[in-house]
mmCIF file of C-alpha atoms in Angstrom:
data_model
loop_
_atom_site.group_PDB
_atom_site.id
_atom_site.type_symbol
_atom_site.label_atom_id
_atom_site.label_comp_id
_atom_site.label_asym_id
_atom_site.label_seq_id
_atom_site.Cartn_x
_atom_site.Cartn_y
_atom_site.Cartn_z
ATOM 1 C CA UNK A 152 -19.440 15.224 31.325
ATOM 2 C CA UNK A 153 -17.998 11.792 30.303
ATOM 3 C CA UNK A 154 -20.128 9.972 28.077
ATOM 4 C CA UNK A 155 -23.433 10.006 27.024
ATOM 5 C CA UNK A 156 -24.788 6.781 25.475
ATOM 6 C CA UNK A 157 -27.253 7.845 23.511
ATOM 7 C CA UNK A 158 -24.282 9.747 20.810
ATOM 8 C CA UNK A 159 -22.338 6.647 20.774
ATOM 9 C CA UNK A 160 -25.201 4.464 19.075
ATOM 10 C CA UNK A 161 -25.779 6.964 16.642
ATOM 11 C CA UNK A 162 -22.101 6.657 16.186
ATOM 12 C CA UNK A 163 -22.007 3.343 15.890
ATOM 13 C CA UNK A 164 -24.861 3.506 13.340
ATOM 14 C CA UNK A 165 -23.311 6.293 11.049
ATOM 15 C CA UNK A 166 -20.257 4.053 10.719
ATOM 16 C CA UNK A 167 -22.167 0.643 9.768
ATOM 17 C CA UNK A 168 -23.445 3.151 6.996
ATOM 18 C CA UNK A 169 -19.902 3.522 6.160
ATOM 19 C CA UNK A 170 -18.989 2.279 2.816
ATOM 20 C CA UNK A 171 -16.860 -0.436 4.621
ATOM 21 C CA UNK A 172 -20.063 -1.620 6.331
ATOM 22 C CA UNK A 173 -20.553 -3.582 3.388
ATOM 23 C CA UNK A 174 -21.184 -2.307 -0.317
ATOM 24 C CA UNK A 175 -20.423 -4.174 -3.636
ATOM 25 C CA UNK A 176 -17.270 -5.162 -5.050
ATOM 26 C CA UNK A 177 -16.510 -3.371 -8.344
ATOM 27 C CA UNK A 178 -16.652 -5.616 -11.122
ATOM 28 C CA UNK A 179 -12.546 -6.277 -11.124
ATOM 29 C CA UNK A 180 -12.798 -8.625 -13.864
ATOM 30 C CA UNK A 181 -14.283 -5.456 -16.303
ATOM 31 C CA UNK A 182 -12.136 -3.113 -15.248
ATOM 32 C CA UNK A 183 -9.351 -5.248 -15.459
ATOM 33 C CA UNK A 184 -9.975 -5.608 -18.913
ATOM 34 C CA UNK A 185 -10.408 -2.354 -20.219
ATOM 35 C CA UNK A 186 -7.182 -1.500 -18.063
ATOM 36 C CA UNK A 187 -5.223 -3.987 -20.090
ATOM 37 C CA UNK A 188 -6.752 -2.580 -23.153
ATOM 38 C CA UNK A 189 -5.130 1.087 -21.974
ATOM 39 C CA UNK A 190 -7.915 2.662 -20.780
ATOM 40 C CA UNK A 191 -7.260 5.427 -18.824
ATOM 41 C CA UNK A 192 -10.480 5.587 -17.208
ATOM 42 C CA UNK A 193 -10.443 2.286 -16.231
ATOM 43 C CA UNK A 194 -7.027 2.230 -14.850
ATOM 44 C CA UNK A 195 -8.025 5.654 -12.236
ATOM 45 C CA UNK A 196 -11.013 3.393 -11.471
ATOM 46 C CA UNK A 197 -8.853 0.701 -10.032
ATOM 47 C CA UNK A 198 -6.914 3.222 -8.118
ATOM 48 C CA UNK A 199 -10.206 4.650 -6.550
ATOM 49 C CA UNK A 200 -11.222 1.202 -5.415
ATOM 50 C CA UNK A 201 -8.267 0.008 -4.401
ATOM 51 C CA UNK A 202 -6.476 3.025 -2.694
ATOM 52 C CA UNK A 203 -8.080 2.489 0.895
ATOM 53 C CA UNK A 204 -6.791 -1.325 0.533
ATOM 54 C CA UNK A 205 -3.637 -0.651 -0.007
ATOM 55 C CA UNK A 206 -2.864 2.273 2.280
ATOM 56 C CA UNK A 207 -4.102 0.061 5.281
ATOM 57 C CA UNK A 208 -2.479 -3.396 4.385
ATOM 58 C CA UNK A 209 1.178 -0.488 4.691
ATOM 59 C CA UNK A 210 -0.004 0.689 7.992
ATOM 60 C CA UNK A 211 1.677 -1.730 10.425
ATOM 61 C CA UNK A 212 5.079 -1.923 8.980
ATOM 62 C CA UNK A 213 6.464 0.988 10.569
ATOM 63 C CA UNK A 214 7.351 2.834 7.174
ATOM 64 C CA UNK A 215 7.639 6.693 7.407
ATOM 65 C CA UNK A 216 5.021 8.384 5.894
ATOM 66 C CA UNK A 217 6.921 9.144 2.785
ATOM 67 C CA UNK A 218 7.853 5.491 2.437
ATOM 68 C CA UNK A 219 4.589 4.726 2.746
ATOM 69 C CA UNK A 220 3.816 6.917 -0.161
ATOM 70 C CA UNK A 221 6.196 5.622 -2.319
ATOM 71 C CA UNK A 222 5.361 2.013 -1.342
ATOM 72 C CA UNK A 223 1.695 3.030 -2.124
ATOM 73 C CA UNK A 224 2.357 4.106 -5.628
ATOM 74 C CA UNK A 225 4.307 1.555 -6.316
ATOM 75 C CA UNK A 226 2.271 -0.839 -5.770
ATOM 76 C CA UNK A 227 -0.183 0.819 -8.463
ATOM 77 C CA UNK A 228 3.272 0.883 -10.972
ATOM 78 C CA UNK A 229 3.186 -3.439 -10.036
ATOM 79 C CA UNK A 230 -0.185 -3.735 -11.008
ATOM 80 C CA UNK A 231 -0.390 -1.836 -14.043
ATOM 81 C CA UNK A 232 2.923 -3.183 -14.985
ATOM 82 C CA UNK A 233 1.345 -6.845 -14.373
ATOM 83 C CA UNK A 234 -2.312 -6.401 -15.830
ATOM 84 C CA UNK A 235 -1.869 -8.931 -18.299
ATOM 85 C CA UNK A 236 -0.582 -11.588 -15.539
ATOM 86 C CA UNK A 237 -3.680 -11.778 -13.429
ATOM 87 C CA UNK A 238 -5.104 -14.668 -13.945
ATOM 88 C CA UNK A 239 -8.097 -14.181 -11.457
ATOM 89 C CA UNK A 240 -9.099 -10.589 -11.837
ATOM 90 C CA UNK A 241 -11.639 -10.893 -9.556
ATOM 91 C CA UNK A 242 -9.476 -11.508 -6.871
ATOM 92 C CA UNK A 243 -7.791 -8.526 -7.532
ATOM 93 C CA UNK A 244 -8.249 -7.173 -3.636
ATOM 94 C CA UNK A 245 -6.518 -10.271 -2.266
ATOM 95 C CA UNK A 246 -3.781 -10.114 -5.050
ATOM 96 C CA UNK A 247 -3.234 -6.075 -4.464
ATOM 97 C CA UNK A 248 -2.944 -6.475 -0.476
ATOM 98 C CA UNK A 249 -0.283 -9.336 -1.514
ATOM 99 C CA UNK A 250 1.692 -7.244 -3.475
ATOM 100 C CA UNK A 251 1.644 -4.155 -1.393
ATOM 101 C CA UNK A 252 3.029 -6.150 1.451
ATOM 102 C CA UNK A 253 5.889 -7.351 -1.110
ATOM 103 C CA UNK A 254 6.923 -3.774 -1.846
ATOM 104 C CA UNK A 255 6.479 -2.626 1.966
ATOM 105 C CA UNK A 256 9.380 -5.646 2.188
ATOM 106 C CA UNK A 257 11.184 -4.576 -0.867
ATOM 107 C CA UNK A 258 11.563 -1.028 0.427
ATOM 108 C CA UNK A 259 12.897 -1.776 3.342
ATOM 109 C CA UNK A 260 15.124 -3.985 1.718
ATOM 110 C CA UNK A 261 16.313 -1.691 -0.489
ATOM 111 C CA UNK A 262 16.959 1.106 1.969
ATOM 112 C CA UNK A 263 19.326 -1.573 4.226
ATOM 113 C CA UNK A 264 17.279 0.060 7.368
ATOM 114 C CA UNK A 265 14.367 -0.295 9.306
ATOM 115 C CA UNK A 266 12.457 2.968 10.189
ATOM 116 C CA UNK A 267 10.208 3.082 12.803
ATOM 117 C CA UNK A 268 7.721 5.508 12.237
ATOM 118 C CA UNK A 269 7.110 8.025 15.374
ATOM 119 C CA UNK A 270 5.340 10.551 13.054
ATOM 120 C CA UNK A 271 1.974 10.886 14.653
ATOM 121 C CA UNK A 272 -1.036 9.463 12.728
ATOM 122 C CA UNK A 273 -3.992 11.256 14.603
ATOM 123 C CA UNK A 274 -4.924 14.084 12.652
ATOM 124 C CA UNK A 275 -7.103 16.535 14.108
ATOM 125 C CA UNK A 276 -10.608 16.503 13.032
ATOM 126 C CA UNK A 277 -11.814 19.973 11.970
ATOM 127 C CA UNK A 278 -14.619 21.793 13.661
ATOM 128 C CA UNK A 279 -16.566 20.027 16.511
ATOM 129 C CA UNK A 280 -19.394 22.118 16.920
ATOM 130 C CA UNK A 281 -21.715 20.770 19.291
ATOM 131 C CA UNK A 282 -21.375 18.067 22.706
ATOM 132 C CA UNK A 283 -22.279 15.406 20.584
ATOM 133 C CA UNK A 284 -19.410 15.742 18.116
ATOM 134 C CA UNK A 285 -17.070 16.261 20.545
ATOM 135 C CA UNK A 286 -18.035 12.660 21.960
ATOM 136 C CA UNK A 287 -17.829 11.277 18.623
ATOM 137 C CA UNK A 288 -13.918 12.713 18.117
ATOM 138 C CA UNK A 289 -13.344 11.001 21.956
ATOM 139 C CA UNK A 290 -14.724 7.926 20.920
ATOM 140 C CA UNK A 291 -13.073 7.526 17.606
ATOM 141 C CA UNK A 292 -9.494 8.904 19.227
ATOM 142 C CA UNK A 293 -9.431 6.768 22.241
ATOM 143 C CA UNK A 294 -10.450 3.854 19.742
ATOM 144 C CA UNK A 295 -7.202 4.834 17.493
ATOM 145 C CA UNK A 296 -5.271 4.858 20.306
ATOM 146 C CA UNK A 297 -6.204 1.839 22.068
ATOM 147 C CA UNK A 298 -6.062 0.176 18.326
ATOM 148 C CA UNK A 299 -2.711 1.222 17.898
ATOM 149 C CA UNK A 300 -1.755 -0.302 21.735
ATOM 150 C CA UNK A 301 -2.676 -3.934 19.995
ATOM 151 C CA UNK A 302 0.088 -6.245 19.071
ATOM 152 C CA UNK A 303 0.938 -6.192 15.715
ATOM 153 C CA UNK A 304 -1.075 -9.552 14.484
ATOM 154 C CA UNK A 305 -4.155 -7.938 16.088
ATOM 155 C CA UNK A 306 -3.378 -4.725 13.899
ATOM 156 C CA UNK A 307 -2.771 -6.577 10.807
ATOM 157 C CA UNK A 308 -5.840 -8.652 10.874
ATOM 158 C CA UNK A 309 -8.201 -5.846 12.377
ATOM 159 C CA UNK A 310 -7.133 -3.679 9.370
ATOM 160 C CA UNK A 311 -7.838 -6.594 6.826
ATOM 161 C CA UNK A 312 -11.131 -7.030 8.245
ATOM 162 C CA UNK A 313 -12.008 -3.617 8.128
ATOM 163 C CA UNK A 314 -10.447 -3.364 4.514
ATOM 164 C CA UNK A 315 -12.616 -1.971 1.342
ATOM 165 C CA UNK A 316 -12.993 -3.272 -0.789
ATOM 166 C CA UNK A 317 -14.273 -6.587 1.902
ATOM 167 C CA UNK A 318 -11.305 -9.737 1.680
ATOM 168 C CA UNK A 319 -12.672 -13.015 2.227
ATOM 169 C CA UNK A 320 -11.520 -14.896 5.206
ATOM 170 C CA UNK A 321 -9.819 -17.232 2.712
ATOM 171 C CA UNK A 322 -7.432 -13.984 1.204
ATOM 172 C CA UNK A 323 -6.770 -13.039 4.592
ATOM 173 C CA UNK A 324 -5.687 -16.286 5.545
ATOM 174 C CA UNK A 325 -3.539 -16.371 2.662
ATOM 175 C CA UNK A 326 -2.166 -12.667 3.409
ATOM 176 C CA UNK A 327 -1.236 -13.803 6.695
ATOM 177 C CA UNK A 328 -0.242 -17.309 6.506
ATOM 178 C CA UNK A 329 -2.637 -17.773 9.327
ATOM 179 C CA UNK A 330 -4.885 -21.108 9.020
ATOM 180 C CA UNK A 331 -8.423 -20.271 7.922
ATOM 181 C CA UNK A 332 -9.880 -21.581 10.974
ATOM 182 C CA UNK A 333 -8.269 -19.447 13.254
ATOM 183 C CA UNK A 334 -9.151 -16.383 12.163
ATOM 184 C CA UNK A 335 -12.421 -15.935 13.670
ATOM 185 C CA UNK A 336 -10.951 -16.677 17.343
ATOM 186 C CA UNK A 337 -8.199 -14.787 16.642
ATOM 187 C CA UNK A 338 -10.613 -11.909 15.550
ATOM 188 C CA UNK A 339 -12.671 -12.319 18.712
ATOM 189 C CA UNK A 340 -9.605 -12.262 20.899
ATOM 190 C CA UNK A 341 -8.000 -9.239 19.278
ATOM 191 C CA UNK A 342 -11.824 -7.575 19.394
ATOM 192 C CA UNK A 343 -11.703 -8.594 23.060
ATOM 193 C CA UNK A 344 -8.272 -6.879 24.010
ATOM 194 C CA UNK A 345 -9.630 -3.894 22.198
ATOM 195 C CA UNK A 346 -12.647 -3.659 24.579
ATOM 196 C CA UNK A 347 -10.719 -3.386 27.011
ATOM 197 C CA UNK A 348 -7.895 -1.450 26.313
ATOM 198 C CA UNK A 349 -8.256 0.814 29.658
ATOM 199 C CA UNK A 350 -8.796 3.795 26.898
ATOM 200 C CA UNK A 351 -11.492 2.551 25.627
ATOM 201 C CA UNK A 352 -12.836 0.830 28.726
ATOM 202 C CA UNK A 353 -15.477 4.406 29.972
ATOM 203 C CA UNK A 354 -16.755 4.315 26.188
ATOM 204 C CA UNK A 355 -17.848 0.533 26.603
ATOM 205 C CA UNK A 356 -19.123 0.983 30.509
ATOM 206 C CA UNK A 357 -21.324 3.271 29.257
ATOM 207 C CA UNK A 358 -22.835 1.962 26.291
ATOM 208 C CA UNK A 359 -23.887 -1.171 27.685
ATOM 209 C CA UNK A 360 -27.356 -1.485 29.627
ATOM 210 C CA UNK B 114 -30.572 -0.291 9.803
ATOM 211 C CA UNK B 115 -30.862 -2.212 13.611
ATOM 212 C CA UNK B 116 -29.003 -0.909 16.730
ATOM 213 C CA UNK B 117 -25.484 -1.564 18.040
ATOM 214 C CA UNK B 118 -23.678 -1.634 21.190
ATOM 215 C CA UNK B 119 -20.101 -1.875 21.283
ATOM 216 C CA UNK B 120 -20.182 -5.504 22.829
ATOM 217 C CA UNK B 121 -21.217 -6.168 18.917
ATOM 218 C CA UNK B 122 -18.262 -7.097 17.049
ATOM 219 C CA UNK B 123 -19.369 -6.124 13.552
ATOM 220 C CA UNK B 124 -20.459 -2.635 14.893
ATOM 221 C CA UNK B 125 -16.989 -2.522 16.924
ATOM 222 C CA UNK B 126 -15.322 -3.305 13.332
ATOM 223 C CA UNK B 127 -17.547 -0.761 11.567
ATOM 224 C CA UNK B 128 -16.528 2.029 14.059
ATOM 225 C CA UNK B 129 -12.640 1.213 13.837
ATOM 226 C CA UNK B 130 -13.091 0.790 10.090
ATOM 227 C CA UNK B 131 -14.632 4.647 10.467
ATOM 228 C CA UNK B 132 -11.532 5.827 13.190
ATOM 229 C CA UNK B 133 -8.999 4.231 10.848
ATOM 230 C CA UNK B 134 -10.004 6.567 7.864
ATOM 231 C CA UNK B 135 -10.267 9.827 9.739
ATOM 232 C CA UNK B 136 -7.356 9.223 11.922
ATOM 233 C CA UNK B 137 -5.269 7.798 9.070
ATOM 234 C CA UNK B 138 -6.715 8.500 5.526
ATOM 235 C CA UNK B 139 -5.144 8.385 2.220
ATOM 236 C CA UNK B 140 -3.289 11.693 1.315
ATOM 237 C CA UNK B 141 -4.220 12.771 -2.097
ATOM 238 C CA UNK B 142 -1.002 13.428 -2.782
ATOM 239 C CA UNK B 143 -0.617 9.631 -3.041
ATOM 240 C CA UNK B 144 -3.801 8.844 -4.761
ATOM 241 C CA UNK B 145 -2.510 11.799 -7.540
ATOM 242 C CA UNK B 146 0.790 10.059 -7.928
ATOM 243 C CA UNK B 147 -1.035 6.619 -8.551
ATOM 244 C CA UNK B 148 -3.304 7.910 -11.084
ATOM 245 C CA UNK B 149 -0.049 9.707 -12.897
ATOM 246 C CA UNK B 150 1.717 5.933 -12.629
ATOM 247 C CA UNK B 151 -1.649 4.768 -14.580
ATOM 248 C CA UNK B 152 -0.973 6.919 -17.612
ATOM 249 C CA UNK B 153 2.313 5.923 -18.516
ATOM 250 C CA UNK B 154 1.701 2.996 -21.026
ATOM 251 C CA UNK B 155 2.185 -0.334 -20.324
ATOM 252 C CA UNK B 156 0.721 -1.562 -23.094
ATOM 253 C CA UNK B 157 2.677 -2.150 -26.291
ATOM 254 C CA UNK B 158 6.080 -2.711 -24.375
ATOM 255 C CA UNK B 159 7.003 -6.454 -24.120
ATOM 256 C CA UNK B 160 8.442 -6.671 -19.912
ATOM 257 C CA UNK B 161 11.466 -7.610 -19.214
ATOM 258 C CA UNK B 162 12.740 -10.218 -16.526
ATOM 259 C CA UNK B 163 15.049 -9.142 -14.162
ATOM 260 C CA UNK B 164 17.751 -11.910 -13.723
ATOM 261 C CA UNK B 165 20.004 -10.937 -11.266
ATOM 262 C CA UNK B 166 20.115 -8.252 -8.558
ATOM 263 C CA UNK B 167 23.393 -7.082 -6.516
ATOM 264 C CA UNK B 168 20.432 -6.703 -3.350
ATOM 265 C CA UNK B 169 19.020 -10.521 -3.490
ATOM 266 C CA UNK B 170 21.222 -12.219 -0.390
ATOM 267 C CA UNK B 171 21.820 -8.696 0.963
ATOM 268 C CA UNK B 172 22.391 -9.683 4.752
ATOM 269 C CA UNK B 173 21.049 -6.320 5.847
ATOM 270 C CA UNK B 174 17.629 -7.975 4.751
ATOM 271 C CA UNK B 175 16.636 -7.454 8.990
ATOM 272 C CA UNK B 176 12.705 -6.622 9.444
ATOM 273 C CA UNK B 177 12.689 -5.891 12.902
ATOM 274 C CA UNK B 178 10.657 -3.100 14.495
ATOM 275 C CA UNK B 179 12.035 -3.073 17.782
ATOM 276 C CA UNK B 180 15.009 -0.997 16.504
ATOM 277 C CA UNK B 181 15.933 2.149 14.917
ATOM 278 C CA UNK B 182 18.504 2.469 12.322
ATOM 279 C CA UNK B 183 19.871 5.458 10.723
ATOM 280 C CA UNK B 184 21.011 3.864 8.390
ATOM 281 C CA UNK B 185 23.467 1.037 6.991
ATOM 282 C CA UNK B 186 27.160 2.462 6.919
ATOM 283 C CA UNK B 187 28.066 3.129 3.427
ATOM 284 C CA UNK B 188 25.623 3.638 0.791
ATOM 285 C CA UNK B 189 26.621 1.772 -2.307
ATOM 286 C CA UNK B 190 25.818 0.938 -5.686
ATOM 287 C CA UNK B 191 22.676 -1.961 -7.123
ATOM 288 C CA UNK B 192 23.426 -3.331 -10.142
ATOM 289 C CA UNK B 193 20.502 -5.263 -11.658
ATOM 290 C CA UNK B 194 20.238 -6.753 -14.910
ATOM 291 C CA UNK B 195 17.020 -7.616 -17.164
ATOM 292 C CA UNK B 196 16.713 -9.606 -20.057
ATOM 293 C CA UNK B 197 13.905 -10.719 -22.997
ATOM 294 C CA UNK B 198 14.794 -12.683 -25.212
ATOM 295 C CA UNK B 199 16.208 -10.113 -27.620
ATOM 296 C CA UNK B 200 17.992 -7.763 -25.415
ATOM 297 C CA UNK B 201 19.571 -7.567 -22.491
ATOM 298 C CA UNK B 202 20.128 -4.024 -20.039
ATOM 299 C CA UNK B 203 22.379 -3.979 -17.120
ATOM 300 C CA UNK B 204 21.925 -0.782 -14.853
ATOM 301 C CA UNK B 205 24.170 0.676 -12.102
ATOM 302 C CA UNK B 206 21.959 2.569 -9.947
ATOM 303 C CA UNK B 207 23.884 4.620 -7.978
ATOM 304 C CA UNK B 208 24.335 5.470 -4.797
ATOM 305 C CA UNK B 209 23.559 8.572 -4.633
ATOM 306 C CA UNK B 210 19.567 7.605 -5.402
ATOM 307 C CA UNK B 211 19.663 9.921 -8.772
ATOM 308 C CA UNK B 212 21.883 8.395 -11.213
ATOM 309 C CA UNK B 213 21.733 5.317 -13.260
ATOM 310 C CA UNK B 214 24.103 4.258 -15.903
ATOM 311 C CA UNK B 215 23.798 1.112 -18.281
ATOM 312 C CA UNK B 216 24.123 -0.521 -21.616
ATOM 313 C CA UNK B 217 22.619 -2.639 -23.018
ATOM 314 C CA UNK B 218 23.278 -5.816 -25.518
ATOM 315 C CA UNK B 219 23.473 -6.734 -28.435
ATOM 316 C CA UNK B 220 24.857 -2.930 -28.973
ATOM 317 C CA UNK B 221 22.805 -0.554 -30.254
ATOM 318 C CA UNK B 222 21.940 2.837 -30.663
ATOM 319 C CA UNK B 223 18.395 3.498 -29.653
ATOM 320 C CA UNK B 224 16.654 6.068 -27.823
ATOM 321 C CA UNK B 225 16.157 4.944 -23.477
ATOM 322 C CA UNK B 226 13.789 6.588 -21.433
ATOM 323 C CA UNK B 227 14.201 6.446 -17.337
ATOM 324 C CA UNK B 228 10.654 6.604 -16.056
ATOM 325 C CA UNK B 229 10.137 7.840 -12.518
ATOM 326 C CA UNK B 230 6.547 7.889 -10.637
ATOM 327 C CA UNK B 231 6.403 11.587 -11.875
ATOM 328 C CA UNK B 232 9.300 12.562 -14.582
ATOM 329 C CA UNK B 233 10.596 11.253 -18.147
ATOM 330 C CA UNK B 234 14.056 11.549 -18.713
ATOM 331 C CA UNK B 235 15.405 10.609 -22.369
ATOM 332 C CA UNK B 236 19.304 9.088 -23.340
ATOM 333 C CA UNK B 237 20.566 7.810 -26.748
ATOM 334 C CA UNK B 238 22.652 5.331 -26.167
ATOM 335 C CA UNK B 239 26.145 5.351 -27.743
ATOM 336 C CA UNK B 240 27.674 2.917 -30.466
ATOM 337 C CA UNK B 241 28.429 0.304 -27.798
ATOM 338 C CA UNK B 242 24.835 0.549 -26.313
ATOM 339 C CA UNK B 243 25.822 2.935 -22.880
ATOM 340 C CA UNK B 244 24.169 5.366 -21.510
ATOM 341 C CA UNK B 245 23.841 7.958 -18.539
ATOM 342 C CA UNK B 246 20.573 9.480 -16.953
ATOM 343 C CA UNK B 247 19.549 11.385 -13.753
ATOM 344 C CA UNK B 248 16.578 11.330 -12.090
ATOM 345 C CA UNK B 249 14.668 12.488 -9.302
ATOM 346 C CA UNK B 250 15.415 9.803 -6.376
ATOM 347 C CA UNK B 251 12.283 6.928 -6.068
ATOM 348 C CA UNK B 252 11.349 4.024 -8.167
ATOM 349 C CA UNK B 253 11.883 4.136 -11.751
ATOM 350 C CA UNK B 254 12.395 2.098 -15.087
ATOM 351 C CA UNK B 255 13.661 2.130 -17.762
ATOM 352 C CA UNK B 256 11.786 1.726 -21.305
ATOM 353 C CA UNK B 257 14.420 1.052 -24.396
ATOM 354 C CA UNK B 258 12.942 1.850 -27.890
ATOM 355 C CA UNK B 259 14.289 -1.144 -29.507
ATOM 356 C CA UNK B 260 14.748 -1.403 -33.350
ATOM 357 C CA UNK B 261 12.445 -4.717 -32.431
ATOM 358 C CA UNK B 262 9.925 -3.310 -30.165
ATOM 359 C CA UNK B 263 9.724 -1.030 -26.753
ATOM 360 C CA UNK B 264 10.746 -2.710 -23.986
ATOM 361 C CA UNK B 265 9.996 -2.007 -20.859
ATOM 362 C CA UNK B 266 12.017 -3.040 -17.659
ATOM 363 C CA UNK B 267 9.510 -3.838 -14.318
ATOM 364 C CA UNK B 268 9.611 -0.804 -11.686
ATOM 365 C CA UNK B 269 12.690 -1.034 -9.312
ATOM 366 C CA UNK B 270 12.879 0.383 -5.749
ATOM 367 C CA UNK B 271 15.611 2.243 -5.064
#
């Protein structure tokens, strides 16, 4: 059995019911506030919302997975150490992605090496009970590994795009010194090579009419 | 909710965003270490600037990813120095990622903690303002308890 249609639209409709699919931005200027005021509570908040973010902007710079830890964490340590600098708290997602690419550069700075990271990233999903679950984990795998075939720009942007809390085209552009304007082409283009990254290529075939 | 194929972008981006988090989600281990980093207190310590840095002009500073270093040949010492405008702390941070010695001026004795992502360590300094900690190895910083006021260096990567 290759593929049956029918599981990958109900695939594709569970994840645009994934929070990334679009909920609300936390109020970052509140939070913000009652972070810089010391609350606790506030502060945990702001890693919760932030933590996917910031673990994805890491991905692509081949940092081991410890280094990506410690990157991660410190770039919580930045931001609590540099609360009462933000000038646009609401812009917190753009500033965060900014300064977790900083520390990714730091690190690797620091260490006086690059480390390219051959530590595999698929984990194995637990318990696939039925046929259709089992299509889901080929779907999602072959679209991991055909996303992590992409160049490097495609990566970077595609995990931007994809980020949670949602960056505006205009952060992004700013993340990636790439004009505004070109983002969208570059998006389709990098969405394109995806499609047909020969992985992925049987999943596509048959899910179109 | 309407359908999708997968010649729809935004559904193609909502499936990868969905691949990215199972195949590569954030450990807990990091998201525990973050919300440790968020109870140490920032507030009530005036930050100090960091005004020079043994690493800046480094020409090791190489970001390529089509190579595989072990590393660079030997490991030596940072020395970084931050200031406010009422004191100023110079730290060695050794080489061997665990020790950092300093002093800081005008002398003084005053208490020194070394903050690491998860462990406190405390020094007094001596009459000429020196002092010696260990740590475990990672980022860290140092917090001086200042007759004036706590101050708080900014989190170095070492």
């Amino acid at each position: 059995m290759r593929l049956a249609p029918p599981s990958t639209l109900r695939l594709m409709r569970a994840a645009a019911d994934h929070p990334a699919g679009g909920s609300a931005r936390p109020d970052f200027a509140e939070l913000v506030k009652l972070a810089r005021d010391g609350d606790l509570q506030a502060k945990e908040a702001l890693v919760e919302a932030l933590q996917r973010l910031v673990w994805h902007t890491i991905g692509d710079f081949g940092l081991s997975r410890d280094d990506r830890q410690d990157v991660f964490a410190g770039t919580f340590c930045r931001l609590f150490e540099r609360l009462h600098t933000i000038r646009e708290p609401e812009r917190l997602p753009g500033w965060i992605a900014t300064t977790a690419r900083n520390e990714a550069h730091t690190l690797l700075r620091a260490r006086g090496r690059v480390v390219v990271s051959d530590e595999p990233l698929e984990r194995e999903d637990s318990e696939p009970s039925t046929d259709d679950r089992l299509v889901e984990r080929e779907v999602r795998v072959a679209l991991h590994t055909a996303f992590r075939a992409l160049p490097r720009n495609c990566r970077e942007l595609l995990r931007l795009l994809t980020a949670m809390p949602r960056l505006s085209y205009e952060e992004i552009s700013e993340l990636l010194a790439m004009p505004h304007g070109s983002i969208g082409p570059t998006r389709q283009r990098c969405l394109d090579r995806l499609r047909s990254a020969p992985e992925f290529r049987p999943f596509i075939e048959g899910g179109q009419p | 909710m309407t359908h999708f194929d997968l010649s729809d972008d935004d559904g193609l981006l909502a499936l990868l965003s969905e691949s990215l988090d199972r195949a590569d989600p954030v450990p807990a281990d990091a998201v525990r270490a973050a919300k440790a980093v968020a109870q140490l207190s920032d507030v009530d310590a005036e930050l100090a600037e960091l005004v020079a840095d043994s690493l800046v002009g480094d020409a090791a500073l190489l970001f390529r990813h089509d190579v595989t270093m072990e590393s660079r040949g030997e490991p030596s010492d940072r020395l970084v120095t931050f200031a406010t405008p009422q004191v100023n702390v110079d730290l060695d941070l050794q080489a061997d990622g665990r020790t950092v010695v300093g002093a800081i001026t005008p002398p003084m004795s005053v208490d020194v903690d070394l903050e690491t992502t998860g462990q406190m360590v405390r020094a007094r300094t001596d009459e000429l303002g020196r002092f010696h900690l260990t740590t475990s190895p990672g980022r860290c910083r140092l917090r001086i308890h200042a007759h004036e006021g706590a101050v708080v260096t900014p989190w170095i990567t070492r």
